[in-house]
Short mmCIF file of C-alpha atoms and ligand atoms in Angstrom, two decimals:
data_model
loop_
_atom_site.label_atom_id
_atom_site.label_comp_id
_atom_site.label_asym_id
_atom_site.label_seq_id
_atom_site.Cartn_x
_atom_site.Cartn_y
_atom_site.Cartn_z
CA UNK V 1 72.59 29.80 93.88
CA UNK V 2 76.07 31.39 94.27
CA UNK V 3 77.68 27.97 94.51
CA UNK V 4 75.92 26.82 91.33
CA UNK V 5 77.14 29.92 89.55
CA UNK V 6 80.65 29.35 90.88
CA UNK V 7 80.77 25.81 89.60
CA UNK V 8 79.92 27.18 86.18
CA UNK V 9 82.56 29.89 86.55
CA UNK V 10 85.39 27.57 87.55
CA UNK V 11 84.89 25.41 84.49
CA UNK V 12 85.91 28.34 82.31
CA UNK V 13 89.50 28.60 81.16
CA UNK V 14 91.93 31.51 81.28
CA UNK V 15 95.19 32.47 79.56
CA UNK V 16 96.89 32.44 82.96
CA UNK V 17 98.10 29.01 84.22
CA UNK V 18 96.30 27.26 87.09
CA UNK V 19 97.85 26.64 90.52
CA UNK V 20 99.11 23.21 91.43
CA UNK V 21 99.48 23.64 95.19
CA UNK V 22 96.44 23.25 97.40
CA UNK V 23 96.02 26.20 99.77
CA UNK V 24 94.48 26.01 103.24
CA UNK V 25 90.85 27.00 102.96
CA UNK V 26 89.61 29.00 105.92
CA UNK V 27 85.81 28.94 106.15
CA UNK V 28 83.60 31.81 107.25
CA UNK V 29 82.89 30.27 110.64
CA UNK V 30 86.61 30.47 111.42
CA UNK V 31 87.52 33.90 109.98
CA UNK V 32 84.15 35.67 110.38
CA UNK V 33 84.38 38.10 107.42
CA UNK V 34 81.06 38.66 105.70
CA UNK V 35 80.95 39.80 102.07
CA UNK V 36 78.99 42.88 103.18
CA UNK V 37 82.15 44.12 104.91
CA UNK V 38 83.52 44.79 101.44
CA UNK V 39 82.56 48.00 99.67
CA UNK V 40 79.75 47.58 97.09
CA UNK V 41 82.18 48.65 94.36
CA UNK V 42 84.80 46.02 95.26
CA UNK V 43 82.13 43.36 95.64
CA UNK V 44 80.52 44.20 92.32
CA UNK V 45 83.89 44.23 90.56
CA UNK V 46 84.91 40.83 91.94
CA UNK V 47 81.53 39.30 91.13
CA UNK V 48 81.50 40.62 87.55
CA UNK V 49 84.96 39.23 86.89
CA UNK V 50 83.81 35.88 88.26
CA UNK V 51 80.66 36.01 86.14
CA UNK V 52 82.84 36.55 83.08
CA UNK V 53 84.45 33.20 83.82
CA UNK V 54 87.60 34.10 85.74
CA UNK V 55 88.60 33.87 89.37
CA UNK V 56 88.64 37.07 91.43
CA UNK V 57 89.63 37.52 95.05
CA UNK V 58 89.93 40.41 97.47
CA UNK V 59 93.59 40.35 98.42
CA UNK V 60 96.33 42.14 100.31
CA UNK V 61 95.85 44.83 102.92
CA UNK V 62 92.04 44.71 102.93
CA UNK V 63 91.80 41.05 103.96
CA UNK V 64 94.56 41.54 106.51
CA UNK V 65 92.90 44.63 108.00
CA UNK V 66 89.46 43.03 108.17
CA UNK V 67 90.93 40.03 110.01
CA UNK V 68 92.61 42.41 112.46
CA UNK V 69 89.37 44.32 113.04
CA UNK V 70 90.65 47.43 111.22
CA UNK V 71 88.90 49.39 108.49
CA UNK V 72 90.62 48.78 105.14
CA UNK V 73 91.86 51.85 103.30
CA UNK V 74 91.12 50.36 99.91
CA UNK V 75 90.21 47.07 98.28
CA UNK V 76 92.45 45.34 95.77
CA UNK V 77 91.43 42.42 93.60
CA UNK V 78 93.63 39.68 92.19
CA UNK V 79 92.45 37.65 89.23
CA UNK V 80 93.57 35.14 86.64
CA UNK V 81 92.21 37.41 83.88
CA UNK V 82 94.81 39.48 82.02
CA UNK V 83 94.59 43.31 82.17
CA UNK V 84 93.07 43.35 78.67
CA UNK V 85 90.47 40.75 79.68
CA UNK V 86 89.54 42.76 82.78
CA UNK V 87 89.38 45.99 80.80
CA UNK V 88 86.93 44.38 78.37
CA UNK V 89 84.54 43.53 81.23
CA UNK V 90 84.28 47.10 82.59
CA UNK V 91 83.29 50.07 80.54
CA UNK V 92 84.61 52.41 83.23
CA UNK V 93 88.12 51.02 83.56
CA UNK V 94 91.61 51.68 82.29
CA UNK V 95 94.90 49.83 82.14
CA UNK V 96 97.62 51.67 84.04
CA UNK V 97 101.30 51.23 85.00
CA UNK V 98 104.40 50.18 83.15
CA UNK V 99 106.57 48.39 85.68
CA UNK V 100 103.42 46.77 87.03
CA UNK V 101 100.44 46.79 84.67
CA UNK V 102 97.04 46.66 86.30
CA UNK V 103 93.49 47.82 85.76
CA UNK V 104 91.64 50.58 87.57
CA UNK V 105 87.91 49.90 87.72
CA UNK V 106 85.87 52.96 88.61
CA UNK V 107 82.45 53.13 90.26
CA UNK V 108 81.54 56.64 91.31
CA UNK V 109 84.49 58.10 93.16
CA UNK V 110 85.80 54.69 94.25
CA UNK V 111 88.61 53.02 92.31
CA UNK V 112 89.35 49.33 92.61
CA UNK V 113 92.77 48.06 91.57
CA UNK V 114 92.58 44.78 89.75
CA UNK V 115 95.86 42.97 89.18
CA UNK V 116 96.53 39.78 87.29
CA UNK V 117 98.27 36.99 89.24
CA UNK V 118 102.02 37.52 88.92
CA UNK V 119 104.61 34.81 88.41
CA UNK V 120 107.89 34.95 90.27
CA UNK V 121 110.73 34.24 87.86
CA UNK V 122 113.48 36.78 88.41
CA UNK V 123 116.30 36.51 85.92
CA UNK V 124 119.02 38.66 84.44
CA UNK V 125 118.26 36.98 81.14
CA UNK V 126 117.86 39.19 78.09
CA UNK V 127 114.55 37.46 77.44
CA UNK V 128 111.82 40.10 77.91
CA UNK V 129 109.33 37.47 79.09
CA UNK V 130 111.37 37.09 82.30
CA UNK V 131 111.41 39.51 85.18
CA UNK V 132 114.48 41.74 84.91
CA UNK V 133 116.66 42.81 87.83
CA UNK V 134 119.39 45.45 88.20
CA UNK V 135 122.90 44.79 89.56
CA UNK V 136 121.63 45.00 93.19
CA UNK V 137 118.90 42.40 92.53
CA UNK V 138 116.13 45.02 92.28
CA UNK V 139 113.24 43.95 90.07
CA UNK V 140 112.93 46.29 87.11
CA UNK V 141 109.67 44.96 85.79
CA UNK V 142 106.97 42.75 87.17
CA UNK V 143 104.66 41.89 84.34
CA UNK V 144 105.11 38.13 84.18
CA UNK V 145 101.76 36.52 84.78
CA UNK V 146 101.48 33.36 86.84
CA UNK V 147 99.03 31.29 88.82
CA UNK V 148 97.52 32.10 92.19
CA UNK V 149 100.15 30.25 94.18
CA UNK V 150 102.95 32.08 92.36
CA UNK V 151 101.11 35.32 92.97
CA UNK V 152 100.98 34.58 96.70
CA UNK V 153 104.71 33.81 96.81
CA UNK V 154 105.69 37.08 95.16
CA UNK V 155 103.78 39.23 97.62
CA UNK V 156 105.77 40.80 100.43
CA UNK V 157 104.50 39.45 103.78
CA UNK V 158 102.53 36.31 104.62
CA UNK V 159 99.73 38.42 106.17
CA UNK V 160 99.39 40.25 102.83
CA UNK V 161 99.00 37.04 100.83
CA UNK V 162 95.51 35.95 101.84
CA UNK V 163 92.80 35.64 99.17
CA UNK V 164 89.18 36.25 100.13
CA UNK V 165 86.54 34.90 97.81
CA UNK V 166 83.43 37.03 98.36
CA UNK V 167 81.15 34.52 96.65
CA UNK V 168 82.13 31.64 98.93
CA UNK V 169 83.16 33.81 101.90
CA UNK V 170 86.30 31.70 102.14
CA UNK V 171 89.94 32.66 102.56
CA UNK V 172 92.66 30.82 100.63
CA UNK V 173 96.01 30.72 102.43
CA UNK V 174 99.16 29.35 100.74
CA UNK V 175 101.72 30.58 103.27
CA UNK V 176 100.27 30.32 106.78
CA UNK V 177 99.42 34.00 106.73
CA UNK V 178 96.28 33.36 108.76
CA UNK V 179 98.34 31.92 111.62
CA UNK V 180 100.68 34.94 111.43
CA UNK V 181 97.68 37.26 111.71
CA UNK V 182 96.58 35.33 114.78
CA UNK V 183 100.00 35.63 116.43
CA UNK V 184 100.53 39.18 115.10
CA UNK V 185 103.77 38.27 113.35
CA UNK V 186 105.03 40.14 110.30
CA UNK V 187 106.99 37.60 108.26
CA UNK V 188 108.47 38.22 104.83
CA UNK V 189 107.80 35.59 102.20
CA UNK V 190 110.90 33.69 101.01
CA UNK V 191 114.52 34.59 101.69
CA UNK V 192 114.49 37.97 103.49
CA UNK V 193 117.71 39.34 101.97
CA UNK V 194 116.73 38.39 98.42
CA UNK V 195 113.23 39.84 98.84
CA UNK V 196 114.57 43.14 100.19
CA UNK V 197 117.11 43.29 97.35
CA UNK V 198 114.37 42.71 94.76
CA UNK V 199 112.48 45.70 96.13
CA UNK V 200 114.10 47.76 98.91
CA UNK V 201 110.78 49.54 99.55
CA UNK V 202 109.89 46.33 101.42
CA UNK V 203 112.34 47.49 104.12
CA UNK V 204 110.16 50.52 104.73
CA UNK V 205 106.97 48.50 104.42
CA UNK V 206 108.18 46.13 107.14
CA UNK V 207 108.61 48.99 109.59
CA UNK V 208 105.45 50.80 108.52
CA UNK V 209 103.19 47.75 108.67
CA UNK V 210 104.64 46.55 111.98
CA UNK V 211 103.89 49.98 113.53
CA UNK V 212 100.49 50.36 111.91
CA UNK V 213 99.33 46.83 112.72
CA UNK V 214 101.10 46.63 116.08
CA UNK V 215 102.81 43.45 114.92
CA UNK V 216 106.12 41.93 115.90
CA UNK V 217 108.59 41.64 113.02
CA UNK V 218 109.71 38.01 112.88
CA UNK V 219 113.42 37.67 113.79
CA UNK V 220 114.65 36.46 110.39
CA UNK V 221 112.57 39.18 108.68
CA UNK V 222 114.02 41.91 110.92
CA UNK V 223 117.62 40.68 110.90
CA UNK V 224 118.91 42.07 107.54
CA UNK V 225 116.99 45.37 107.63
CA UNK V 226 119.67 47.66 109.08
CA UNK V 227 122.45 46.19 106.89
CA UNK V 228 120.41 46.56 103.72
CA UNK V 229 119.26 50.13 104.44
CA UNK V 230 121.68 51.63 101.86
CA UNK V 231 119.69 49.85 99.10
CA UNK V 232 117.04 52.54 99.50
CA UNK V 233 119.39 54.88 97.65
CA UNK V 234 118.63 52.98 94.40
CA UNK V 235 114.86 53.31 94.67
CA UNK V 236 113.23 55.95 92.44
CA UNK V 237 112.48 59.01 94.65
CA UNK V 238 108.83 59.04 93.64
CA UNK V 239 108.31 55.57 95.15
CA UNK V 240 110.08 56.66 98.33
CA UNK V 241 107.83 59.67 98.53
CA UNK V 242 104.67 57.55 98.16
CA UNK V 243 105.81 55.14 100.85
CA UNK V 244 106.89 57.94 103.16
CA UNK V 245 103.54 59.63 102.77
CA UNK V 246 101.72 56.39 103.60
CA UNK V 247 103.88 56.12 106.68
CA UNK V 248 103.25 59.68 107.79
CA UNK V 249 99.50 59.35 107.22
CA UNK V 250 99.21 55.93 108.85
CA UNK V 251 98.07 57.26 112.22
CA UNK V 252 101.31 55.85 113.65
CA UNK V 253 103.77 58.34 112.22
CA UNK V 254 105.59 58.97 115.46
CA UNK V 255 106.33 55.33 116.28
CA UNK V 256 107.19 54.67 112.60
CA UNK V 257 109.69 57.53 112.43
CA UNK V 258 111.30 56.43 115.72
CA UNK V 259 111.52 52.86 114.40
CA UNK V 260 112.88 53.96 111.01
CA UNK V 261 115.61 55.80 112.79
CA UNK V 262 116.48 52.89 115.06
CA UNK V 263 116.77 50.65 111.97
CA UNK V 264 118.90 53.23 110.16
CA UNK V 265 116.34 53.46 107.35
CA UNK V 266 115.87 57.21 107.51
CA UNK V 267 119.18 58.07 105.86
CA UNK V 268 117.85 57.82 102.34
CA UNK V 269 114.59 59.52 103.27
CA UNK V 270 115.01 62.18 105.84
CA UNK V 271 118.77 62.41 106.22
CA UNK V 272 118.43 65.37 108.54
CA UNK V 273 116.38 63.39 111.04
CA UNK V 274 119.47 62.31 112.98
CA UNK V 275 120.63 65.84 113.45
CA UNK V 276 117.18 67.12 114.30
CA UNK V 277 116.33 64.40 116.78
CA UNK V 278 119.65 64.81 118.52
CA UNK V 279 118.81 68.39 119.46
CA UNK V 280 116.26 68.52 122.29
CA UNK V 281 114.29 71.29 120.54
CA UNK V 282 114.14 69.44 117.23
CA UNK V 283 113.10 66.21 118.89
CA UNK V 284 110.36 67.94 120.85
CA UNK V 285 109.08 69.73 117.76
CA UNK V 286 108.81 66.58 115.64
CA UNK V 287 107.43 64.51 118.50
CA UNK V 288 104.66 66.98 119.30
CA UNK V 289 103.83 67.54 115.62
CA UNK V 290 103.66 63.85 114.71
CA UNK V 291 101.67 62.98 117.82
CA UNK V 292 99.24 65.69 116.81
CA UNK V 293 99.07 64.36 113.24
CA UNK V 294 98.44 60.81 114.48
CA UNK V 295 95.61 62.08 116.67
CA UNK V 296 94.00 63.86 113.72
CA UNK V 297 94.24 60.80 111.46
CA UNK V 298 92.67 58.59 114.10
CA UNK V 299 89.78 61.04 114.39
CA UNK V 300 89.38 61.03 110.59
CA UNK V 301 90.36 64.70 110.34
CA UNK V 302 92.26 65.89 107.28
CA UNK V 303 96.02 66.33 107.38
CA UNK V 304 97.93 68.09 104.66
CA UNK V 305 101.10 66.49 103.27
CA UNK V 306 102.55 69.98 102.70
CA UNK V 307 102.09 70.80 106.38
CA UNK V 308 103.77 67.54 107.37
CA UNK V 309 106.79 68.13 105.18
CA UNK V 310 107.00 71.70 106.44
CA UNK V 311 107.28 70.21 109.93
CA UNK V 312 109.83 67.55 109.05
CA UNK V 313 112.09 69.99 107.26
CA UNK V 314 111.71 73.03 109.51
CA UNK V 315 114.78 72.50 111.67
CA UNK V 316 116.83 72.01 108.53
CA UNK V 317 115.61 75.44 107.39
CA UNK V 318 116.29 76.93 110.84
CA UNK V 319 119.87 75.72 110.88
CA UNK V 320 120.57 76.97 107.37
CA UNK V 321 118.84 80.29 108.16
CA UNK V 322 121.02 80.78 111.26
CA UNK V 323 124.20 80.00 109.32
CA UNK V 324 123.35 82.49 106.58
CA UNK V 325 122.53 85.21 109.13
CA UNK V 326 125.78 84.52 110.96
CA UNK V 327 127.53 85.17 107.64
CA UNK V 328 125.93 88.62 107.57
CA UNK V 329 122.85 88.07 105.40
CA UNK V 330 119.73 90.06 106.41
CA UNK V 331 117.01 87.97 108.15
CA UNK V 332 114.38 87.78 105.41
CA UNK V 333 116.70 87.20 102.42
CA UNK V 334 118.53 84.63 104.55
CA UNK V 335 115.25 82.85 105.29
CA UNK V 336 114.28 82.73 101.60
CA UNK V 337 117.73 81.40 100.68
CA UNK V 338 117.49 78.73 103.37
CA UNK V 339 114.03 77.71 102.12
CA UNK V 340 115.28 77.39 98.53
CA UNK V 341 118.26 75.35 99.61
CA UNK V 342 116.27 72.89 101.71
CA UNK V 343 113.49 72.44 99.17
CA UNK V 344 115.77 71.86 96.21
CA UNK V 345 117.72 69.22 98.15
CA UNK V 346 114.49 67.44 99.07
CA UNK V 347 113.23 67.45 95.48
CA UNK V 348 116.21 65.31 94.60
CA UNK V 349 116.18 63.00 97.60
CA UNK V 350 112.53 62.51 98.31
CA UNK V 351 110.77 63.82 95.23
CA UNK V 352 108.43 66.03 97.24
CA UNK V 353 106.09 67.05 94.43
CA UNK V 354 106.44 70.68 93.37
CA UNK V 355 102.73 71.27 93.88
CA UNK V 356 103.42 71.27 97.66
CA UNK V 357 106.17 73.88 97.37
CA UNK V 358 104.00 76.97 97.48
CA UNK V 359 102.24 75.94 100.71
CA UNK V 360 105.46 74.82 102.40
CA UNK V 361 107.19 78.06 101.43
CA UNK V 362 104.32 80.19 102.69
CA UNK V 363 104.07 78.40 106.03
CA UNK V 364 107.79 78.95 106.60
CA UNK V 365 108.13 82.46 105.27
CA UNK V 366 105.18 83.72 107.35
CA UNK V 367 106.80 82.64 110.62
CA UNK V 368 108.76 85.86 111.36
CA UNK V 369 105.57 87.85 110.86
CA UNK V 370 104.00 86.31 113.98
CA UNK V 371 106.64 88.01 116.07
CA UNK V 372 105.68 91.50 114.91
CA UNK V 373 102.77 92.48 117.09
CA UNK V 374 102.57 96.16 116.24
CA UNK V 375 100.47 98.43 114.06
CA UNK V 376 98.27 96.80 111.45
CA UNK V 377 100.62 93.90 110.80
CA UNK V 378 98.73 91.25 112.81
CA UNK V 379 95.51 92.34 111.05
CA UNK V 380 97.14 91.91 107.67
CA UNK V 381 98.61 88.56 108.66
CA UNK V 382 95.28 87.00 109.59
CA UNK V 383 93.82 87.79 106.17
CA UNK V 384 96.54 85.78 104.41
CA UNK V 385 94.97 82.74 102.69
CA UNK V 386 97.54 80.45 104.32
CA UNK V 387 97.26 82.07 107.74
CA UNK V 388 95.66 79.13 109.51
CA UNK V 389 98.37 76.65 108.55
CA UNK V 390 101.13 79.11 109.43
CA UNK V 391 99.40 79.85 112.75
CA UNK V 392 99.10 76.15 113.63
CA UNK V 393 102.76 75.80 112.73
CA UNK V 394 103.72 78.72 114.98
CA UNK V 395 101.80 77.16 117.90
CA UNK V 396 103.84 73.98 117.45
CA UNK V 397 107.01 76.04 117.61
CA UNK V 398 105.79 77.57 120.88
CA UNK V 399 104.82 74.19 122.29
CA UNK V 400 108.22 72.74 121.48
CA UNK V 401 110.00 75.57 123.29
CA UNK V 402 111.46 77.16 120.17
CA UNK V 403 109.32 80.28 120.73
CA UNK V 404 108.03 81.73 123.96
CA UNK V 405 104.66 80.22 124.98
CA UNK V 406 103.56 83.82 125.61
CA UNK V 407 103.59 84.46 121.83
CA UNK V 408 101.21 81.57 121.19
CA UNK V 409 98.93 82.69 124.03
CA UNK V 410 98.90 86.23 122.67
CA UNK V 411 97.83 85.02 119.22
CA UNK V 412 95.18 82.70 120.60
CA UNK V 413 93.74 85.65 122.57
CA UNK V 414 94.02 87.97 119.57
CA UNK V 415 92.05 85.59 117.35
CA UNK V 416 89.24 85.10 119.84
CA UNK V 417 88.89 88.81 120.68
CA UNK V 418 86.54 91.36 119.18
CA UNK V 419 87.83 94.39 117.24
CA UNK V 420 87.98 96.66 120.27
CA UNK V 421 89.91 94.20 122.37
CA UNK V 422 92.32 93.58 119.50
CA UNK V 423 93.12 97.28 119.27
CA UNK V 424 93.75 97.30 123.01
CA UNK V 425 96.07 94.29 122.76
CA UNK V 426 98.11 96.02 120.10
CA UNK V 427 98.27 99.28 122.03
CA UNK V 428 100.07 97.50 124.87
CA UNK V 429 102.70 96.06 122.59
CA UNK V 430 105.44 98.73 122.45
CA UNK V 431 106.61 102.24 121.70
CA UNK V 432 105.92 102.29 117.93
CA UNK V 433 102.30 101.52 118.60
CA UNK V 434 100.80 105.00 118.79
CA UNK V 435 102.14 106.23 115.52
CA UNK V 436 101.09 103.17 113.55
CA UNK V 437 97.67 103.06 115.15
CA UNK V 438 96.85 106.60 114.03
CA UNK V 439 97.96 105.91 110.50
CA UNK V 440 95.63 102.93 109.98
CA UNK V 441 92.67 103.83 112.16
CA UNK V 442 90.29 104.17 109.22
CA UNK V 443 90.69 100.56 108.15
CA UNK V 444 88.19 98.11 109.54
CA UNK V 445 89.52 95.32 111.73
CA UNK V 446 89.98 91.93 110.14
CA UNK V 447 87.34 89.35 111.04
CA UNK V 448 87.89 86.93 113.86
CA UNK V 449 89.07 83.58 112.48
CA UNK V 450 88.13 81.46 115.43
CA UNK V 451 91.15 80.27 117.30
CA UNK V 452 89.66 77.42 119.26
CA UNK V 453 91.24 74.77 117.08
CA UNK V 454 94.34 72.84 118.05
CA UNK V 455 97.47 72.83 115.84
CA UNK V 456 97.44 71.19 112.41
CA UNK V 457 93.80 71.79 111.90
CA UNK V 458 92.38 74.01 109.24
CA UNK V 459 94.09 75.08 106.02
CA UNK V 460 95.21 71.52 105.52
CA UNK V 461 94.42 71.32 101.87
P1 ATP S 22 98.05 49.59 103.14
O1 ATP S 22 97.13 49.29 104.24
O2 ATP S 22 99.05 50.56 103.53
O3 ATP S 22 97.40 49.92 101.84
P2 ATP S 22 98.78 47.25 101.74
O4 ATP S 22 99.47 45.98 102.19
O5 ATP S 22 97.40 47.11 101.26
O6 ATP S 22 98.89 48.25 102.94
P3 ATP S 22 99.38 48.26 99.15
O7 ATP S 22 100.51 49.12 98.72
O8 ATP S 22 97.99 48.70 98.98
O9 ATP S 22 99.68 47.94 100.67
O10 ATP S 22 99.61 46.86 98.43
C1 ATP S 22 98.60 45.89 98.25
C2 ATP S 22 99.21 44.50 98.27
O11 ATP S 22 100.18 44.37 97.23
C3 ATP S 22 99.99 44.17 99.56
O12 ATP S 22 99.16 43.74 100.58
C4 ATP S 22 100.94 43.10 99.06
O13 ATP S 22 100.29 41.86 98.95
C5 ATP S 22 101.28 43.59 97.67
N1 ATP S 22 102.49 44.45 97.67
C6 ATP S 22 102.53 45.78 97.84
N2 ATP S 22 103.77 46.24 97.76
C7 ATP S 22 104.55 45.16 97.56
C8 ATP S 22 105.94 44.98 97.40
N3 ATP S 22 106.77 46.01 97.45
N4 ATP S 22 106.39 43.73 97.17
C9 ATP S 22 105.53 42.68 97.10
N5 ATP S 22 104.23 42.79 97.27
C10 ATP S 22 103.72 44.00 97.49
MG1 MG S 23 96.23 48.66 100.26
#
């Protein structure tokens, strides 16, 4: 039935040219991916595009991940229908993007990205119908449509250029990507230097995907990476931010960051990483925090980007804070100045969206308050809406050796104690205690917030 329908479908024509090369066809019995491994939304979208007379394949990371036994993050579709043609098929869809126009098809909360096969004709020609590049060879637009083979060739890595047809349950492979999956080799398509120049984000993708997929980067693919690292300076900060976030939330953040550094790719992203990782305290802090984050991601627990950036930038804040205090500034104003300085620098370099600022600032500026264990101050601190994130952050500082482990233990005990025990804990904390205790006795104690969670847990929104 499906085959009959497909025969009908393939006789239809499209505005996008047909491929001339014959790809390897990998049948189900070899690759083992059933169409029910695709989300209903992606399957429905692909089938409806095919029913309208076009070709439609699941492509990119989803096919790769399924072949590797991983759960795909999202499903992308490639088609020979133009964005306008796709948009006409789906009532709930919209055309998005400028540099790369594609269609978002919505079903419920799920969004499927549908992109038209791209051609690969870079040129510095004035002709708008050609792909334009800047003086470093970076592609400035990518809206030239092509056939499926051309689309495969302009993707980044061979393992990302496999096309799964859900109707036939077949994979089309133009570039021996299937073999590279088998041997776990990450190989860039085409001339490595030219491909990195066209889009320097591919340098980061190589490192990220190799870590995430536990693949070996092919020698020729790896060779130019360190030399071309400065090209990242020309990439719009918002793209760097997106890629960096993917890396940090990949579940392999620690190995990715270590690898980025060894390839010299971190300069454009986290320039302070060198300095931080060279100090034993800084290295311990980031290592513990990223390990923790990776653990949470692998257990499907939420992780907040703001918390992550607070971690990555903390030692930058610390060093600036210390310098300002050494110059005679008072501790709290010095801390706020240091925070402003670090955040404004990172807005330029990494385009950390401003919506994260408030959380990052609060996590940092609450830190000195954990060290004041007298009077009503701890009670007030635990009622702060951002307490949990700041508390998790403080525990990481203790674990890394920046603060005494005793402080962390005290707070853990304080949070799990009842009101009476809390009062007792505070009464053993120093000479100012008595006076403050009398003054605030009428207030009721703040509720227990738990305290059994490990760092980077709650308050991660
Ligand atoms: P992830 O699992 O992180 O989503 P992915 O490979 O699916 O990895 P996406 O950013 O979702 O990454 O991209 C989808 C597909 O688009 C890729 O598999 C690849 O074929 C293509 N692609 C993405 N970025 C580039 C790029 N910079 N250059 C060429 N092709 C790219
Ligand atoms: Mg993807």
